[in-house]
Short mmCIF file of C-alpha atoms and ligand atoms in Angstrom, two decimals:
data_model
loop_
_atom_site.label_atom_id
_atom_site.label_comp_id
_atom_site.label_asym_id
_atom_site.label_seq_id
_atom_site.Cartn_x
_atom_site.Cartn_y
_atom_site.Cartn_z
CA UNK A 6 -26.42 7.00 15.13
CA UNK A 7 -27.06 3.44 16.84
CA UNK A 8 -24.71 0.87 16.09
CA UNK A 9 -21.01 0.48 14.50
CA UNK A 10 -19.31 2.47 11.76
CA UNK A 11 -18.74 0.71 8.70
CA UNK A 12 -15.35 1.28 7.39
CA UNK A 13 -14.91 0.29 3.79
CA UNK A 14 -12.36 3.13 2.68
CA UNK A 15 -9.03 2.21 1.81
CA UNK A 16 -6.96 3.47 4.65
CA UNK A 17 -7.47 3.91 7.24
CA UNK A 18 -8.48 0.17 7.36
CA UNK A 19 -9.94 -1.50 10.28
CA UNK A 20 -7.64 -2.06 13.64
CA UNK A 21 -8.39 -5.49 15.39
CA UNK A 22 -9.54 -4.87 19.04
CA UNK A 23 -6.42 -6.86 19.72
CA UNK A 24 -4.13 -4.05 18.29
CA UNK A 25 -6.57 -1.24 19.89
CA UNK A 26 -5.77 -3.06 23.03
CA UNK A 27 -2.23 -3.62 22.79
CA UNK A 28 -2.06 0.14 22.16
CA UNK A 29 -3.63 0.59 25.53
CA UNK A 30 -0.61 0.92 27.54
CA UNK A 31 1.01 3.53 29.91
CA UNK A 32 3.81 6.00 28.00
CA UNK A 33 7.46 4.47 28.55
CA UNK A 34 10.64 5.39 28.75
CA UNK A 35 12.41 5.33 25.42
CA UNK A 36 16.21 5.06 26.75
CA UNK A 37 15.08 2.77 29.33
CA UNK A 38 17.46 -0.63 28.93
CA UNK A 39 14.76 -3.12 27.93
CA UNK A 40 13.31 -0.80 25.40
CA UNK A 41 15.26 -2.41 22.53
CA UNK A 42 13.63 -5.65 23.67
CA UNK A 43 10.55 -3.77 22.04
CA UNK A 44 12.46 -2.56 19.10
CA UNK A 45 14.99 -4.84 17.50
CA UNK A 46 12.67 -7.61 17.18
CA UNK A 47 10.44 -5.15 15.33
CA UNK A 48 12.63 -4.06 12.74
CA UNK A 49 13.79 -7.75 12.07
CA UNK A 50 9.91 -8.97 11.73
CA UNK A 51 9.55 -5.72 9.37
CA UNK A 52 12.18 -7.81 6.88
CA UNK A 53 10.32 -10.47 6.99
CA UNK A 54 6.90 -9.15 5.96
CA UNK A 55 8.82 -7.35 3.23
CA UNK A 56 10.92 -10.46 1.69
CA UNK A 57 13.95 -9.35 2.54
CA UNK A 58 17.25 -10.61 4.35
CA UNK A 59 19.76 -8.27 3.21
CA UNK A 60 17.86 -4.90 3.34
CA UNK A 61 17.43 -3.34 6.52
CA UNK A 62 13.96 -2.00 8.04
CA UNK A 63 13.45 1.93 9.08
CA UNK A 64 10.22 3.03 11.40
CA UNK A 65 9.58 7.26 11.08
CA UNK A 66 6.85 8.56 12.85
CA UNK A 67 5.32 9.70 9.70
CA UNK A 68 2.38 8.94 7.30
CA UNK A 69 3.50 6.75 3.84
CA UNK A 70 4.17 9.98 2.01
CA UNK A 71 6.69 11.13 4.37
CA UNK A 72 8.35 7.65 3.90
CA UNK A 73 8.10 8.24 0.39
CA UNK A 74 10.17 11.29 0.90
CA UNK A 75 12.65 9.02 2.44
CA UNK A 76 13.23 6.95 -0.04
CA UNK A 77 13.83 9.91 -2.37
CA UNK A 78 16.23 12.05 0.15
CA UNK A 79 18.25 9.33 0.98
CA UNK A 80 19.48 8.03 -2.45
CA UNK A 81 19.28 10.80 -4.99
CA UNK A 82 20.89 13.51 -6.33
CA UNK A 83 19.54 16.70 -7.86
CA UNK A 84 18.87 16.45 -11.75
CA UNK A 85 18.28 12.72 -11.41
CA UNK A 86 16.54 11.45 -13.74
CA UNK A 87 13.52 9.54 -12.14
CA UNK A 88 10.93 7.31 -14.10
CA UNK A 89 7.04 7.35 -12.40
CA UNK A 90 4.36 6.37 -14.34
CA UNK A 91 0.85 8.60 -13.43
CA UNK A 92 -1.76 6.05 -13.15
CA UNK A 93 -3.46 7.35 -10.40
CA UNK A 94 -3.75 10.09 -7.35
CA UNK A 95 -0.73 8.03 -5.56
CA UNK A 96 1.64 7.88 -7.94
CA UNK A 97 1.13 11.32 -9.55
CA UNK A 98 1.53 12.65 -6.02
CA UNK A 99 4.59 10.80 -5.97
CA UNK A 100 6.09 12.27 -8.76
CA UNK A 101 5.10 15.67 -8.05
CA UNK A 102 7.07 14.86 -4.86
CA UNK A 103 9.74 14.17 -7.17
CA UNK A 104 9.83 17.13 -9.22
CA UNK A 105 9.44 18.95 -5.52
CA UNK A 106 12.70 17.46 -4.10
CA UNK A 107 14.64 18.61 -7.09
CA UNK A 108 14.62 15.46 -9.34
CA UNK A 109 14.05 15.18 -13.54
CA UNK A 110 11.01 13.36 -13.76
CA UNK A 111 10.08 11.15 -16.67
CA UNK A 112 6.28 10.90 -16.00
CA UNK A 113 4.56 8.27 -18.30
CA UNK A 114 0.94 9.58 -17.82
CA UNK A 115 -1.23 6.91 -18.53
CA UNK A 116 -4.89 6.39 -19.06
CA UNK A 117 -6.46 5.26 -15.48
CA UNK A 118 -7.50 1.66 -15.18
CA UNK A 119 -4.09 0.93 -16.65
CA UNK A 120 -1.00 -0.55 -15.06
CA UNK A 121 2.78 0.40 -15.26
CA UNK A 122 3.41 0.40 -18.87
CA UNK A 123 6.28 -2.00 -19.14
CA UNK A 124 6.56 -1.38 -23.32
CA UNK A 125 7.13 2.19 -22.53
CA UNK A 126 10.23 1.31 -20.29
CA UNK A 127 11.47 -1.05 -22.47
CA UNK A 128 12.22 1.82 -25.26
CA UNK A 129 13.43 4.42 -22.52
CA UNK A 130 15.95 2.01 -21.49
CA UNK A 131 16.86 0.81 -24.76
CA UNK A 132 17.38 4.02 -25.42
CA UNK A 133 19.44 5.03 -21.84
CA UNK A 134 22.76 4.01 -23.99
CA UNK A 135 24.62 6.21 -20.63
CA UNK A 136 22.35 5.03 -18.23
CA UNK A 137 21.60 8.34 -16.75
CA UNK A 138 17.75 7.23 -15.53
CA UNK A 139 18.76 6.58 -11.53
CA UNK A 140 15.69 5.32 -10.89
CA UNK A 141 12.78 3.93 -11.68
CA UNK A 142 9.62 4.17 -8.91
CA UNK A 143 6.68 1.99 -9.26
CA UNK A 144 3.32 1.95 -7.42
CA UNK A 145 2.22 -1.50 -6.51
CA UNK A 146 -0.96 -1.24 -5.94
CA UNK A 147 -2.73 2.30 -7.10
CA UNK A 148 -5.53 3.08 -4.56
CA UNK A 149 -7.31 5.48 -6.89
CA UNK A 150 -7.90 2.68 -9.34
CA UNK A 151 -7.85 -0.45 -7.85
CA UNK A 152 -4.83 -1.54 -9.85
CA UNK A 153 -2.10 -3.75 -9.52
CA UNK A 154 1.27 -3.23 -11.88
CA UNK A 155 4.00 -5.71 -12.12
CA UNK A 156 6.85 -4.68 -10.21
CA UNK A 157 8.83 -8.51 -11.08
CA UNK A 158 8.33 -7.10 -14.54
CA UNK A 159 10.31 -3.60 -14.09
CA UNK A 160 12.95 -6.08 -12.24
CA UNK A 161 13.03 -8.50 -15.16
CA UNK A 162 13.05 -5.33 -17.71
CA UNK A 163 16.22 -3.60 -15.89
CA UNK A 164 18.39 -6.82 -15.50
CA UNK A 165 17.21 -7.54 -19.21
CA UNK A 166 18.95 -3.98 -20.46
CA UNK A 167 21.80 -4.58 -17.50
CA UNK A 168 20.50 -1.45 -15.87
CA UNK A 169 21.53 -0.04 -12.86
CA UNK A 170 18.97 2.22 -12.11
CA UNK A 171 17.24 1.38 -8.76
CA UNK A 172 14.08 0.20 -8.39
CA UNK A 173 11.50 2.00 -6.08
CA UNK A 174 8.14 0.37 -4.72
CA UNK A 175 5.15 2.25 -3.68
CA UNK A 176 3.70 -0.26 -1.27
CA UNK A 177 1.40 1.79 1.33
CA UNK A 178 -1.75 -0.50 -0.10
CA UNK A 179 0.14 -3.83 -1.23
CA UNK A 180 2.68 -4.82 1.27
CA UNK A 181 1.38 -6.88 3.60
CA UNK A 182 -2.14 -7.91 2.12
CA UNK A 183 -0.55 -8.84 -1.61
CA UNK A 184 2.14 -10.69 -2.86
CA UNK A 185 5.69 -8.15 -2.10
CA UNK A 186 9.38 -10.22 -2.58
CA UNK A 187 11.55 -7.50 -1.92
CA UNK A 188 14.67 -9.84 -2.58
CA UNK A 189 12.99 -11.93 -5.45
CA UNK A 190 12.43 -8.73 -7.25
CA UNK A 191 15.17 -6.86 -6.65
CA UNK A 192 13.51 -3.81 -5.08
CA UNK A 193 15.55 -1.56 -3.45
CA UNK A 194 13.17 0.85 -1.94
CA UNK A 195 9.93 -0.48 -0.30
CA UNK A 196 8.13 2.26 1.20
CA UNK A 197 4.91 1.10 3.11
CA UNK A 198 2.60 3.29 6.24
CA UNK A 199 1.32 1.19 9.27
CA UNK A 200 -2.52 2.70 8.21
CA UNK A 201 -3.39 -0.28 5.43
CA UNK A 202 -2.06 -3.69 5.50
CA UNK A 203 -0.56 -3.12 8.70
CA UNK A 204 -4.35 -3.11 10.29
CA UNK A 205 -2.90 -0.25 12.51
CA UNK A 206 -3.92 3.76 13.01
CA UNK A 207 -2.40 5.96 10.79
CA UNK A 208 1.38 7.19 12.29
CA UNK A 209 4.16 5.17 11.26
CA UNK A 210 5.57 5.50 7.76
CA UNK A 211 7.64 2.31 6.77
CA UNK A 212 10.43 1.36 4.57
CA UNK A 213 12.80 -1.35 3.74
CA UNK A 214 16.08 -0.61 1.85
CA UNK A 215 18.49 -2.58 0.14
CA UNK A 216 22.48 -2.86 0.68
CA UNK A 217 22.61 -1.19 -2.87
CA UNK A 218 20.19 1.77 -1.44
CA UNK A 219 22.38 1.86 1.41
CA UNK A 220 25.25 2.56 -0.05
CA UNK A 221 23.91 5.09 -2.69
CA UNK A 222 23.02 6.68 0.03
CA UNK A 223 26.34 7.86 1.14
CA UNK A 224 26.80 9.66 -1.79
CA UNK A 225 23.43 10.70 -2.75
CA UNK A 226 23.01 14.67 -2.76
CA UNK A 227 19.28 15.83 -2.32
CA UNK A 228 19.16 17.04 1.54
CA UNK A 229 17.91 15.04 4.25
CA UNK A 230 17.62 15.39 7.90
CA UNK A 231 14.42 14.26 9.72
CA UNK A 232 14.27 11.28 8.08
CA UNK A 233 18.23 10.28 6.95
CA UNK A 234 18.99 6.93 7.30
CA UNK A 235 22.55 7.89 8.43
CA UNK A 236 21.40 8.82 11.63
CA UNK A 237 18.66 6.23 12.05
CA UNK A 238 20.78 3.51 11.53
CA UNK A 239 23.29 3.61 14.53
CA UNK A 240 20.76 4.50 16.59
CA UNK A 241 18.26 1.84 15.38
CA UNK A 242 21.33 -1.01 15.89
CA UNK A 243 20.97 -0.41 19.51
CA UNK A 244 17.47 -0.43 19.31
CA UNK A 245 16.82 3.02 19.79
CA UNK A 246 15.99 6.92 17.53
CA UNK A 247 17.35 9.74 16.94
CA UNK A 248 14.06 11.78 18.08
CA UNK A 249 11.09 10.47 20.52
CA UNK A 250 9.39 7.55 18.97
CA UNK A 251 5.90 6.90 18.87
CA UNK A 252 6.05 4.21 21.47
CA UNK A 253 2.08 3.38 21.51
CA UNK A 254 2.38 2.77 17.42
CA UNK A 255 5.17 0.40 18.14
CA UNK A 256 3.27 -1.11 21.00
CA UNK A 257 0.43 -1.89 18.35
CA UNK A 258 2.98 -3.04 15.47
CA UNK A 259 4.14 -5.86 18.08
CA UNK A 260 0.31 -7.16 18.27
CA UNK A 261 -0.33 -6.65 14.24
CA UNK A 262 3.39 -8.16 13.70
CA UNK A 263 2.16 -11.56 16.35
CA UNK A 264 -1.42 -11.52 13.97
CA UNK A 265 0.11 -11.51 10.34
CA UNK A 266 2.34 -14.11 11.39
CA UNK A 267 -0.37 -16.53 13.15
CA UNK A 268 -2.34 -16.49 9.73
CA UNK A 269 1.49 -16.30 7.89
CA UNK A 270 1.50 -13.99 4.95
CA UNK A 271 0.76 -16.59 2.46
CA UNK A 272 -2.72 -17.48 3.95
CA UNK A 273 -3.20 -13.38 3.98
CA UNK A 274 -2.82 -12.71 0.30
CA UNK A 275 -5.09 -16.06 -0.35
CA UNK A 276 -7.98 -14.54 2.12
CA UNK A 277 -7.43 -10.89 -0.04
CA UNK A 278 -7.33 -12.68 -2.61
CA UNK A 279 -10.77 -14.46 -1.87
CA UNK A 280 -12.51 -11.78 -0.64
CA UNK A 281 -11.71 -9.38 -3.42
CA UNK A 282 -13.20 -12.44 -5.81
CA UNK A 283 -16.45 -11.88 -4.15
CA UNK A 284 -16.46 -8.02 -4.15
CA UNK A 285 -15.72 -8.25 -8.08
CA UNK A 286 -18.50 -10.90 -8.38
CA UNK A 287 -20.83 -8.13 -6.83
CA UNK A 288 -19.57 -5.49 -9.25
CA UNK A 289 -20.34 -7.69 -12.37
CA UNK A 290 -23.67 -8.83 -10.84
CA UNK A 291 -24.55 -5.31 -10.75
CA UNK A 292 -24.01 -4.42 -14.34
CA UNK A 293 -20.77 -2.53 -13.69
CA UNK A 294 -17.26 -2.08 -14.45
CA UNK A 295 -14.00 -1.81 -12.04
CA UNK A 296 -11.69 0.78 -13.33
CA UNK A 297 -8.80 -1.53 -13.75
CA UNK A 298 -9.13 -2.05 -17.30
CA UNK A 299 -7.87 -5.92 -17.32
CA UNK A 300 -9.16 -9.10 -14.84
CA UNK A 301 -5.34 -9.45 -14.13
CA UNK A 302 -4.58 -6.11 -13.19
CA UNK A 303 -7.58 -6.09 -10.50
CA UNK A 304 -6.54 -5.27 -6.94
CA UNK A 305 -6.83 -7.68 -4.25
CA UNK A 306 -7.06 -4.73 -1.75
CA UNK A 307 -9.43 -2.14 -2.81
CA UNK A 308 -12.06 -2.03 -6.00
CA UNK A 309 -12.97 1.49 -7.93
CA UNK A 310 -16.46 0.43 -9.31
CA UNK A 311 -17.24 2.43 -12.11
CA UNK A 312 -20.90 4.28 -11.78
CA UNK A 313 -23.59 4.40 -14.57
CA UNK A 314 -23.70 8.01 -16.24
CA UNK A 315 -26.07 10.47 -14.63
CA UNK A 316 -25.14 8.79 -11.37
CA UNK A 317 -23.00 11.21 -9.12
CA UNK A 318 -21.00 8.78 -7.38
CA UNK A 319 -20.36 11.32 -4.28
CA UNK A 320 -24.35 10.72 -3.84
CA UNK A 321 -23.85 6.99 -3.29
CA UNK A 322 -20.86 7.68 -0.59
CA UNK A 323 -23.18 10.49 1.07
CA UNK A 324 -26.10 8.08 1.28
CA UNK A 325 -23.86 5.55 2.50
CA UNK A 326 -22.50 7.83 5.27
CA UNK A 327 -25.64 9.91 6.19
CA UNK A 328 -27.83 6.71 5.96
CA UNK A 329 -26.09 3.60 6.73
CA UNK A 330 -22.66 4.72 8.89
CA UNK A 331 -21.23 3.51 6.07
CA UNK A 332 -18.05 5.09 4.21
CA UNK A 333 -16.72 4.35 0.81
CA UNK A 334 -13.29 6.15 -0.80
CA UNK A 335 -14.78 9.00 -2.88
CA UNK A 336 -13.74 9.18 -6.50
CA UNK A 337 -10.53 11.06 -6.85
CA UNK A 338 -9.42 13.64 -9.32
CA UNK A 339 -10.65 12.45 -12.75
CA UNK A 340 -13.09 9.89 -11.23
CA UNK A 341 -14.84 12.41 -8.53
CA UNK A 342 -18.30 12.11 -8.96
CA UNK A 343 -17.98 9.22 -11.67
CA UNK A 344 -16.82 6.29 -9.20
CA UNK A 345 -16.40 5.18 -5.66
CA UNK A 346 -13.88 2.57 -4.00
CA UNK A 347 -14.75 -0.26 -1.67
CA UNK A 348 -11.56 -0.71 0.22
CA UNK A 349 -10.98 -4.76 1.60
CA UNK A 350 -7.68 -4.82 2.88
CA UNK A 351 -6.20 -5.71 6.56
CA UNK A 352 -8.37 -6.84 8.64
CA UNK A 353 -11.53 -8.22 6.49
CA UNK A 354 -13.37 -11.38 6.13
CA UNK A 355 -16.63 -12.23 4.51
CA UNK A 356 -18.46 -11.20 6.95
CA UNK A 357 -17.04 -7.65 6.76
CA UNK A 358 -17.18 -7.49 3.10
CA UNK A 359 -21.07 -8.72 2.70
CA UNK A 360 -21.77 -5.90 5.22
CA UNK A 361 -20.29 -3.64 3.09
CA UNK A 362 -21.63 -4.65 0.11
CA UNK A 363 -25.35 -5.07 1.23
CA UNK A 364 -24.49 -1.29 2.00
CA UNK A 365 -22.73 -0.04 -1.34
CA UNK A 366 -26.04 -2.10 -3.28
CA UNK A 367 -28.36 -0.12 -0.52
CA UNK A 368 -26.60 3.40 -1.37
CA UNK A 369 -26.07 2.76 -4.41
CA UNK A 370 -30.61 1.60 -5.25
CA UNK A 371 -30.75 5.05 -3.15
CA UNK A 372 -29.07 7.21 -5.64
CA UNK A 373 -30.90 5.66 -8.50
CA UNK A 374 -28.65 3.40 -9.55
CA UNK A 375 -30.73 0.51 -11.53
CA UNK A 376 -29.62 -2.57 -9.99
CA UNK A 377 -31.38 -5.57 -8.84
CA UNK A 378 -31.46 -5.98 -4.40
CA UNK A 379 -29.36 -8.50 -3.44
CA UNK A 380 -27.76 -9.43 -6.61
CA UNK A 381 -24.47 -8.47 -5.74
CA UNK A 382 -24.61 -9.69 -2.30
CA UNK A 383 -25.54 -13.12 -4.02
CA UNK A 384 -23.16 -13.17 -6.29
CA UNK A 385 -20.41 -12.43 -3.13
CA UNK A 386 -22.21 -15.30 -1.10
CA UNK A 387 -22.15 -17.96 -3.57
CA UNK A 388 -17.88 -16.49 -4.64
CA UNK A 389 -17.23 -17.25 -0.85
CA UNK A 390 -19.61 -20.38 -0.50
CA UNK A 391 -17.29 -21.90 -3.23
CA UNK A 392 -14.24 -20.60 -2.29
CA UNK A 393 -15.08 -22.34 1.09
CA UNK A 394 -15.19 -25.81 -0.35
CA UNK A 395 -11.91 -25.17 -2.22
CA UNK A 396 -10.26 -24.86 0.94
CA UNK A 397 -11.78 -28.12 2.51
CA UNK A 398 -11.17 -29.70 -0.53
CA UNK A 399 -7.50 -28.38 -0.40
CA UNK A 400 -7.27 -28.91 3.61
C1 LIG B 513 -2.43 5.81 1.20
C2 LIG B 513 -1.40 5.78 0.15
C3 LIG B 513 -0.32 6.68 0.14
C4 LIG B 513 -0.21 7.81 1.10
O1 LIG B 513 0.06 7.38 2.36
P1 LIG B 513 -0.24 8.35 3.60
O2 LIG B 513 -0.04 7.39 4.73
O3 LIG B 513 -1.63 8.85 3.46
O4 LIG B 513 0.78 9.41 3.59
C5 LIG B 513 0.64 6.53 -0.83
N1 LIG B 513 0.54 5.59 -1.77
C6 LIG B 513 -0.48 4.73 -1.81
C7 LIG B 513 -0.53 3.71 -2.89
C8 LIG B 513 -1.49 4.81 -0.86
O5 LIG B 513 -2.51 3.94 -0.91
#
């Protein structure tokens, strides 16, 4: 097909020509003496895109999930108890993972479209009179759903019931695009993948861990090897790995480190933040519904619009792909067929995002749904045409 794919899924995101060509670059010796000139500025730039100054930073060539594992391997025991609440694909997965590795899950399986239920905790650990829940893990921002959950709110819940359980943070689709204080919140397990936010390829899973983390895991008892912090972290002082890393990834992470801070993180969540105003504008212009239930649990990073019935939303992403070039996240699980997901994280504008939605309005009119041309795309113009005189206003 003539002309450029359209990527509007949510992750892989889009990777800047000025990562793509910072990743062009001849394979290099990884004990070579200037190596951890590379290195040891990455993992301190890592810290500060999570929050934190007394955590340290770990890079495994991985996806997310395997530094998901990490987080898990490292700190925990068998028979833990382990709260996750299932509000979507991610965090289900997550405490399957769980389950997997030998843990006692708590799963709070809540209706999609909803956040974290922070009521729910509350009971549990009013009710934890020996405190045996180790930990509680959290997904910031649920990709299936578009939602956002409070993670300052499981902080301020914990310290409220002087809890001691640690707090875990699902932040593959967050960190880095939305607000994340690692330090603020008191998060002692921020697990992130370079594929999202990070406006890189997929190959790098991410995580930042706290002294407390650190230390539980000396004692912690589920097995580890691949990716054990314990043999990371003398290596990773020096600037170097245990095991060959994935020097053209790290390469890239330089360039997408050098972009995030040019625009500085704050001016990132405000352009997510405006961009994602405009996509919802489209989705009420239309006639429809996001899947996050609330206005204040709406994702700044990726949208699940909610399709008519007697639409099959895997239609609209087929037209989209077969037609336009165009992809869309499918539906997943219980929303197959009933929803798609516009993904606007990382590298996005308004330029991007009206391209994408002049093609989720043309899909979407070619798989019957009833919907007026150009209403959405409107509605997204005139969100960014006013956000636009904010900023002057504000500049
Ligand atoms: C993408 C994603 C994951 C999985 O990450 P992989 O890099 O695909 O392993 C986990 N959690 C969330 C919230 C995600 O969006």
């Amino acid at each position: 097909m003539t002309g450029a794919k359209h990527l509007f899924i949510p992750g892989p995101t889009n990777v800047p020509e000025r990562v793509r060509m910072a990743m062009n670059v001849p394979m290099e010796d990884i004990r070579a003496p200037d190596f951890p000139e590379l290195t040891l500025p990455l993992f301190e730039d890592l810290k500060k895109v999570f929050r934190t100054e007394t955590g340290r930073a770990f890079i495994f060539p991985s996806s997310g999930t395997g530094a998901w594992e990490a987080a898990l391997s490292n700190t925990l025991s068998p028979g833990d108890k382990v709260i996750v609440s299932s509000i979507g694909v991610f965090s289900m997965l997550w405490a399957k993972m769980s389950r997997d590795l030998g843990l006692e899950v708590i799963e709070y399986d809540e209706e999609w479209g909803d956040a974290f239920p922070l009521e729910r905790l509350a009971e549990d650990l009013a009710a934890d009179k020996d405190k045996a829940i180790k930990a509680v893990l959290v997904c910031q921002n649920e990709t299936t759903t578009g939602v956002v959950s409070d993670v300052a709110g499981v902080r301020r819940l914990l310290d409220a019931h002087d809890h001691p359980a640690m707090l875990y943070v699902d932040g593959v689709s967050s960190i880095g695009s939305i607000d994340f204080r690692m330090d603020d919140w008191g998060v002692d397990l921020a697990v992130t993948g370079s594929q999202k936010g990070f406006m890189l390829p997929t190959g790098l899973g991410i995580i930042a861990v706290s002294q407390k983390a650190l230390e539980a895991s000396k004692t912690a008892g589920l097995k580890r090897s691949y990716f054990s912090f314990d043999w990371h972290a003398p290596l990773n002082d020096q600037g170097f790995f245990p095991y060959t890393p994935a020097t053209v990834m790290l390469r890239g992470l330089r360039e997408a480190l050098n972009m995030i801070f040019e625009e500085g993180l704050e001016n990132i969540f405000a352009r997510h933040t405006r961009i994602a105003g405009g996509v919802r504008a489209a989705v009420s212009a239309w006639g429809l519904q996001t899947c996050a239930k609330r206005p204040e649990i709406q994702s700044d990073t990726v949208t699940t619009v909610m399709l008519p019935e007697g639409i099959d939303g895997n239609a609209v992403i087929l037209n989209a792909y077969n037609r336009y070039n165009c992809s869309f996240g499918k539906g997943l699980l219980r929303l197959d067929g009933k929803a798609f997901r516009i993904g606007h994280l990382g590298y996005m504008d308004e330029g991007l995002a009206l391209t994408g939605l002049g093609l989720a309005e043309l899909a979407m009119i070619d798989a019957g749904v009833d919907i007026v041309p150009g209403s959405g795309v409107g509605a997204a113009v005139s969100h960014y045409s006013r956000a636009q005189s904010e900023l002057r206003l504000a500049a």
